mmCIF file of C-alpha atoms in Angstrom:
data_model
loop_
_atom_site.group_PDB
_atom_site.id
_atom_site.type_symbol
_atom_site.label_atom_id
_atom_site.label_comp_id
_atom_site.label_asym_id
_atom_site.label_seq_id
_atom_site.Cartn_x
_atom_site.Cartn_y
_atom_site.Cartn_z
ATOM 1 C CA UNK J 1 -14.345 -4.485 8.091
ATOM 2 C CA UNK J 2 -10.598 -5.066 8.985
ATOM 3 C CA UNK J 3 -9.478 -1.310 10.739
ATOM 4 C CA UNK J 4 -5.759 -0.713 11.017
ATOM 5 C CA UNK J 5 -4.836 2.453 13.388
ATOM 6 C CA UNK J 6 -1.556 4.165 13.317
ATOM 7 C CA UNK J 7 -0.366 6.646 15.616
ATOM 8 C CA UNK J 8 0.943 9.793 15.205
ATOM 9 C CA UNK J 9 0.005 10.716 12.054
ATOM 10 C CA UNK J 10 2.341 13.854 11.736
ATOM 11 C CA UNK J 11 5.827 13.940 14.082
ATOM 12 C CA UNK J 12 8.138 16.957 13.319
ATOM 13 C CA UNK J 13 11.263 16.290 15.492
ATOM 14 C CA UNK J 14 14.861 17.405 16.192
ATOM 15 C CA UNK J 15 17.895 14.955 13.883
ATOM 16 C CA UNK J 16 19.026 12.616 16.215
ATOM 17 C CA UNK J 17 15.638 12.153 18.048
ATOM 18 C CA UNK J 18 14.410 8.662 18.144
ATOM 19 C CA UNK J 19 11.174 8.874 17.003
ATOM 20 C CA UNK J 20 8.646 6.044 17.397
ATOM 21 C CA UNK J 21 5.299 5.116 15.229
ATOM 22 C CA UNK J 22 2.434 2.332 16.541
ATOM 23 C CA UNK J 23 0.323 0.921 14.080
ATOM 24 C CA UNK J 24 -2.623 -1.259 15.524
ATOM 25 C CA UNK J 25 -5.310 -3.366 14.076
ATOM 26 C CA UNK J 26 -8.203 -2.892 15.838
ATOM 27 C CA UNK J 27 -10.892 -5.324 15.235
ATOM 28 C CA UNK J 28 -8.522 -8.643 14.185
ATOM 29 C CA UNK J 29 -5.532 -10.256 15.269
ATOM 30 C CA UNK J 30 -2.345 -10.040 12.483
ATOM 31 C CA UNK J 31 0.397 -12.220 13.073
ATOM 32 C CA UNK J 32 2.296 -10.362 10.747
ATOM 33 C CA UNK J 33 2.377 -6.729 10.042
ATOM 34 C CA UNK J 34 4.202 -4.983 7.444
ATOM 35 C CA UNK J 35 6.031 -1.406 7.500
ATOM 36 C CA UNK J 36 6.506 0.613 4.016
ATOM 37 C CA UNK J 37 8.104 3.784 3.144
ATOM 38 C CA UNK J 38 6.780 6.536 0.147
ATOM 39 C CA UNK J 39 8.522 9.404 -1.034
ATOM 40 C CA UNK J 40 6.824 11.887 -2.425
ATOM 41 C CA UNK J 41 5.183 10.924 -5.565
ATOM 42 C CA UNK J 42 6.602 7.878 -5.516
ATOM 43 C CA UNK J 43 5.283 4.389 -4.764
ATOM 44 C CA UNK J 44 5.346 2.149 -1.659
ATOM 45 C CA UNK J 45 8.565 0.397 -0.587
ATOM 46 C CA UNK J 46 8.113 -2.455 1.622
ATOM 47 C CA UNK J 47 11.105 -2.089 4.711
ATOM 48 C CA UNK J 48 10.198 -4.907 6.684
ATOM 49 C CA UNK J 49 7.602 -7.416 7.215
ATOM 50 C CA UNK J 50 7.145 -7.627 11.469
ATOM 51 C CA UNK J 51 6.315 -10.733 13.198
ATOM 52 C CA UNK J 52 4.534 -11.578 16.324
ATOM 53 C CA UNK J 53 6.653 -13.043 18.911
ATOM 54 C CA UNK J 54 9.840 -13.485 16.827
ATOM 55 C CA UNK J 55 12.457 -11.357 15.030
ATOM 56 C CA UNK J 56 11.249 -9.095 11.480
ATOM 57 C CA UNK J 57 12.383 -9.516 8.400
ATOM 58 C CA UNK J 58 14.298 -6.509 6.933
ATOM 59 C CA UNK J 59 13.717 -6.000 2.822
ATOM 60 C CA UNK J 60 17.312 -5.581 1.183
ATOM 61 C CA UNK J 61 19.278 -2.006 1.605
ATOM 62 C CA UNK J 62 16.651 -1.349 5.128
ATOM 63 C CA UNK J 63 19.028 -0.950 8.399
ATOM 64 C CA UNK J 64 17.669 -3.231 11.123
ATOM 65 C CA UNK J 65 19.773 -1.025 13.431
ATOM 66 C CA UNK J 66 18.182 1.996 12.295
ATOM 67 C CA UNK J 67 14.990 0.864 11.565
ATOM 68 C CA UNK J 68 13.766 -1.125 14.652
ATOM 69 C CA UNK J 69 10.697 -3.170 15.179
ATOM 70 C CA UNK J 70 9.061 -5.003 17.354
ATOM 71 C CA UNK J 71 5.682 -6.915 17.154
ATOM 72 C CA UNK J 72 4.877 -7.617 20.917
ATOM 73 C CA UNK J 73 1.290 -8.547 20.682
ATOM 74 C CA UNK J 74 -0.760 -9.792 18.222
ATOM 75 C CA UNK J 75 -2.747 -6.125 17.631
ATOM 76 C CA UNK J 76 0.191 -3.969 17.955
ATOM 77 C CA UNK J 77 3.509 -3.444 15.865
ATOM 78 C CA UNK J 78 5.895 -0.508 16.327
ATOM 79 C CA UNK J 79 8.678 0.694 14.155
ATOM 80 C CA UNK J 80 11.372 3.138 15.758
ATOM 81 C CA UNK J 81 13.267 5.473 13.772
ATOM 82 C CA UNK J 82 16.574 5.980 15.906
ATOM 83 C CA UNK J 83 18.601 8.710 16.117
ATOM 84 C CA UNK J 84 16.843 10.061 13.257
ATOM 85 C CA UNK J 85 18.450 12.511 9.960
ATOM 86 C CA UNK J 86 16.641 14.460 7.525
ATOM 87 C CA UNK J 87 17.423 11.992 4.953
ATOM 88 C CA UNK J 88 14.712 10.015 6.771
ATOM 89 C CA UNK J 89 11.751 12.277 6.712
ATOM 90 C CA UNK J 90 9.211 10.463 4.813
ATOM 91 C CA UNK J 91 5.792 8.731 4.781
ATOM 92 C CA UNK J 92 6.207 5.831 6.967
ATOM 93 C CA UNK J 93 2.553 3.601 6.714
ATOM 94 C CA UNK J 94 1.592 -0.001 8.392
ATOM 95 C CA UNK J 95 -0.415 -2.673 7.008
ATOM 96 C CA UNK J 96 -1.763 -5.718 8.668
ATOM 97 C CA UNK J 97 -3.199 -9.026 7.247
ATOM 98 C CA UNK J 98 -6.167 -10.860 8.688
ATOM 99 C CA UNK J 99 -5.691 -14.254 7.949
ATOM 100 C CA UNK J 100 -7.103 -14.924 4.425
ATOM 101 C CA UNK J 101 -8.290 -11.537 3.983
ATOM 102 C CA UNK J 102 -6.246 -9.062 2.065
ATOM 103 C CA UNK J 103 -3.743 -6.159 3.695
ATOM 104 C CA UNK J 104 -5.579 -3.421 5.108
ATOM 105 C CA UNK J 105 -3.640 -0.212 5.805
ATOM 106 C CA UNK J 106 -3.158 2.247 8.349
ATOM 107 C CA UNK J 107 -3.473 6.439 7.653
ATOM 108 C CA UNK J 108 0.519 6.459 7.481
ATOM 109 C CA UNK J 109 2.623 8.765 9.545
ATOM 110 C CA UNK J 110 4.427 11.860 8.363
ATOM 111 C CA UNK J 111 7.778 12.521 9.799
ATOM 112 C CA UNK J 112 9.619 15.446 9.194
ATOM 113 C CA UNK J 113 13.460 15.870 10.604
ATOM 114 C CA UNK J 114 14.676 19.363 11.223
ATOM 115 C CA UNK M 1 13.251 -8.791 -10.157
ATOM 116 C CA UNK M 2 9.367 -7.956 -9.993
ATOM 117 C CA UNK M 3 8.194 -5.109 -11.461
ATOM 118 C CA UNK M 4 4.827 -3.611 -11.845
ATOM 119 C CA UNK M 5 3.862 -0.780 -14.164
ATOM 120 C CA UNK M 6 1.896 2.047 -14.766
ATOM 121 C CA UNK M 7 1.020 5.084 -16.846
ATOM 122 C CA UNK M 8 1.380 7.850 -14.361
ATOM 123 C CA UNK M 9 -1.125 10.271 -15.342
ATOM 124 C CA UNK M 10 -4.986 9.954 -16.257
ATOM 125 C CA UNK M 11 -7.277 12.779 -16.804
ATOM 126 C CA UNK M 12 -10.953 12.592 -17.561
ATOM 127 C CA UNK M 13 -14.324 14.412 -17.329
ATOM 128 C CA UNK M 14 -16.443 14.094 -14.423
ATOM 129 C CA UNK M 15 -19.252 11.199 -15.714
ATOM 130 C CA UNK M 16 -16.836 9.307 -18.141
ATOM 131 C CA UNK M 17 -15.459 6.112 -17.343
ATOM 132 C CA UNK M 18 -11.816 5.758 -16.747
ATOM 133 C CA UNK M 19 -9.611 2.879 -17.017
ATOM 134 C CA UNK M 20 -6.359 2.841 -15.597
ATOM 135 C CA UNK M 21 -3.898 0.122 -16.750
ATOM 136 C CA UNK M 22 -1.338 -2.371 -15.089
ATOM 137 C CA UNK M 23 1.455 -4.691 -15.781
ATOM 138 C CA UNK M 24 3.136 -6.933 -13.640
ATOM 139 C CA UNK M 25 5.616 -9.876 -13.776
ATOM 140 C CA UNK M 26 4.790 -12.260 -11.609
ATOM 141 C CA UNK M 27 2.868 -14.940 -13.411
ATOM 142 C CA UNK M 28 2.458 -16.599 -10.111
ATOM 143 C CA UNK M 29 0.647 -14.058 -8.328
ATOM 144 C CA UNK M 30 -2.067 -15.358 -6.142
ATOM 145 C CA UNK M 31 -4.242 -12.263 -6.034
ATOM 146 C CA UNK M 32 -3.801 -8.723 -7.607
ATOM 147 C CA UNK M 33 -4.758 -5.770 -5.670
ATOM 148 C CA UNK M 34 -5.808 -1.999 -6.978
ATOM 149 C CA UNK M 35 -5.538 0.262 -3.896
ATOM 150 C CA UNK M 36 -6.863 3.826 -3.350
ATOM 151 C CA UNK M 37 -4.640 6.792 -2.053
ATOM 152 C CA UNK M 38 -6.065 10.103 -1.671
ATOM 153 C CA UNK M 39 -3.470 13.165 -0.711
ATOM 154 C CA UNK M 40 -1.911 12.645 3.120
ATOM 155 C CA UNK M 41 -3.215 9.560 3.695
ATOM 156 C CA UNK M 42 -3.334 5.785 3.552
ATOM 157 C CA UNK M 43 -4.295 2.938 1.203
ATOM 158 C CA UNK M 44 -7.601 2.130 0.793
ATOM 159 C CA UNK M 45 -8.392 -1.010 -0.582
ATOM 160 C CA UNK M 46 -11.439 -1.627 -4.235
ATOM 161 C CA UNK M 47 -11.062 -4.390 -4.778
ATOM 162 C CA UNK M 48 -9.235 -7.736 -5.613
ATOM 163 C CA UNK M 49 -9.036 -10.346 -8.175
ATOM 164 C CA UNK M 50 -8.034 -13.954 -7.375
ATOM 165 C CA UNK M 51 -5.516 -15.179 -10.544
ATOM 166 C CA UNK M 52 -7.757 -17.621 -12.018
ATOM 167 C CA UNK M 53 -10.683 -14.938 -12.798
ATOM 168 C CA UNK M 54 -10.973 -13.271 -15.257
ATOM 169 C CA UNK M 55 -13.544 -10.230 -14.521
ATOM 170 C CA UNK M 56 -14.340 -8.984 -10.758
ATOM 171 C CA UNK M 57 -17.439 -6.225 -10.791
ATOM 172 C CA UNK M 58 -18.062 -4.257 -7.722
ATOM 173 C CA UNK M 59 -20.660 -1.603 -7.950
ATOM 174 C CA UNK M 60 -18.656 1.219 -10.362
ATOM 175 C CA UNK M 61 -15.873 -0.750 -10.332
ATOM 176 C CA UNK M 62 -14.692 -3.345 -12.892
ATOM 177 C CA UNK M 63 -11.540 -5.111 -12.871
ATOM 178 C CA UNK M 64 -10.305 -7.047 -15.985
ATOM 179 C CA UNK M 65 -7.570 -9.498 -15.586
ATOM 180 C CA UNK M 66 -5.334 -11.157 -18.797
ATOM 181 C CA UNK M 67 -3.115 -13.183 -17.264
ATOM 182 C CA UNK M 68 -1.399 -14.673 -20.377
ATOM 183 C CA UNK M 69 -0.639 -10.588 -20.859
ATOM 184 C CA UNK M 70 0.515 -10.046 -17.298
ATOM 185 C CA UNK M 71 -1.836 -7.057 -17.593
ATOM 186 C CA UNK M 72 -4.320 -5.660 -15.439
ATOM 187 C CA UNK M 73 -7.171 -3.044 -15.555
ATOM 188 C CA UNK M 74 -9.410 -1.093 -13.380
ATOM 189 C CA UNK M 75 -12.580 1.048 -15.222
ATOM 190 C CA UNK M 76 -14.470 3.114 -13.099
ATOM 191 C CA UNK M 77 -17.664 3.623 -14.301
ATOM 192 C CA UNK M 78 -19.344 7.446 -14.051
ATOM 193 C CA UNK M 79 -16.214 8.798 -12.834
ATOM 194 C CA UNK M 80 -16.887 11.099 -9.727
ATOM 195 C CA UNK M 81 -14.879 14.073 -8.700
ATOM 196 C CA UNK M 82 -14.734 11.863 -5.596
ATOM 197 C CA UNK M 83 -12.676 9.407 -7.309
ATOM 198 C CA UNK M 84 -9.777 11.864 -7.984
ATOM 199 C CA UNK M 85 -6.478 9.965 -5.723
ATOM 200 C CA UNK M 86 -3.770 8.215 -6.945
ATOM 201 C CA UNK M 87 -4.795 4.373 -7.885
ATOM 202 C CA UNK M 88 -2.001 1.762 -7.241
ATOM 203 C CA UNK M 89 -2.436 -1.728 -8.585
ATOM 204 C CA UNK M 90 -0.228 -5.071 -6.587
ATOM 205 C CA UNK M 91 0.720 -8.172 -6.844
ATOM 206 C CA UNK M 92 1.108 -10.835 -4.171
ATOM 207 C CA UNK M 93 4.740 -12.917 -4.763
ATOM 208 C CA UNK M 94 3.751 -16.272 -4.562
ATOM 209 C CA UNK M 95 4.725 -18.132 -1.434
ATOM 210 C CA UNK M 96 4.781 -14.995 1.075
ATOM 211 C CA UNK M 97 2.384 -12.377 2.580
ATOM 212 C CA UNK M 98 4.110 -9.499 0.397
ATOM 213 C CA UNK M 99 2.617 -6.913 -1.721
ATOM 214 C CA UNK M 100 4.573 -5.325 -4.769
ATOM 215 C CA UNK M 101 3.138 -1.931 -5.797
ATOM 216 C CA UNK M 102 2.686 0.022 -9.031
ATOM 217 C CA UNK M 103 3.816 3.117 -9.800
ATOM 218 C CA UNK M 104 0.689 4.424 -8.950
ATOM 219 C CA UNK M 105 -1.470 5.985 -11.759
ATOM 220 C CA UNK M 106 -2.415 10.025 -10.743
ATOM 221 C CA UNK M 107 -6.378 10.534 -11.588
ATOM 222 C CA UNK M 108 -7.992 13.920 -12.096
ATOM 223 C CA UNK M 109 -10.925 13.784 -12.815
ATOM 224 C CA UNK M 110 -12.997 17.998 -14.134
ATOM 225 C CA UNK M 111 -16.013 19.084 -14.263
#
């Protein structure tokens, strides 16, 4: 079956670090990948939806300049927290779509600003 | 805007069946969607229901689907201790690849 990899899976960093996350599908190619956020207890938000070859698309209220992504290849997408704040730290976790098949989901990464 | 409910909390006794409820908005939906989370991790999906079914059984799993309601259900049958996670339901918005989550329904499940 579809197998999404995301990497790290914890990150505990300094505020104003730029801390980057990979998220992978393995066995398929995804055109388009999709990056959510979950607080604690709380359900998924969808931030952006990332594209291969072109620009993402940013849900309403995300930063693009904080939030950056880029979809290089058709297996990998990576989302970059910049210069990141406390108010950040969250559960950050990556989906990808083989074509026709539902979204499949990576083990999410925890990231923790000090 | 769409919207998808649930209750937040179930609790039942290991070998019972649970059901854990949805509601969404989007009468358009293509497919509907009831993921698995268990504590620190990912999304795993059970199963899926394409809008013009009704019923979708998978092993334990049954999912019931009244679209005229807008309301969806998931019973799990012989509940396991296994099986304890927090269960989100989703809809696909017509027209794009994007998901809309529940609320996510918290199961316990004792012995």
């Amino acid at each position: 079956g579809a197998v999404v990899s995301q990497h790290p899976s914890w990150v505990i960093c300094k505020s104003g670090t730029s801390v980057k996350i990979e998220c992978r599908s393995l066995d398929f190619q995804a055109t388009t990948m999709f990056w959510y956020r979950q607080f604690p207890k709380q359900s998924l938000m969808l931030m952006a939806t990332s594209n291969e070859g072109s620009k993402a698309t940013y849900e309403q209220g995300v930063e693009k300049d904080k939030f950056l992504i880029n979809h290089a290849s058709l297996t990998l997408s990576t989302l970059t927290v910049t210069s990141a704040h406390p108010e950040d730290s969250s559960f950050y976790i990556c989906s990808a779509r083989d074509p026709d098949q539902p979204q499949h989901f990576g083990d999410g990464t925890r990231l923790s600003i000090l | 805007g769409e919207d998808v409910e649930q209750s937040l909390f179930l609790s039942v006794r290991e070998g019972d069946s649970s059901v854990i409820n949805c509601t969404y908005t989007d009468s358009s939906s293509t497919y509907l969607y009831w993921y698995k989370q268990e504590p620190g991790a990912g999304l795993q999906l059970l199963t899926y229901i394409f809008s013009n079914m009704d019923m979708k059984q998978d092993q334990r799993l049954t999912v019931l689907l009244n679209k005229k309601d807008k309301h969806l259900s998931l019973r799990i049958a012989d509940t396991q201790t296994g099986d304890s996670a927090i269960y989100f339901c989703a809809e696909s918005i017509s027209g794009t690849d994007k998901l809309i989550f529940g609320t996510g329904t918290r199961l316990q499940v004792f012995p």
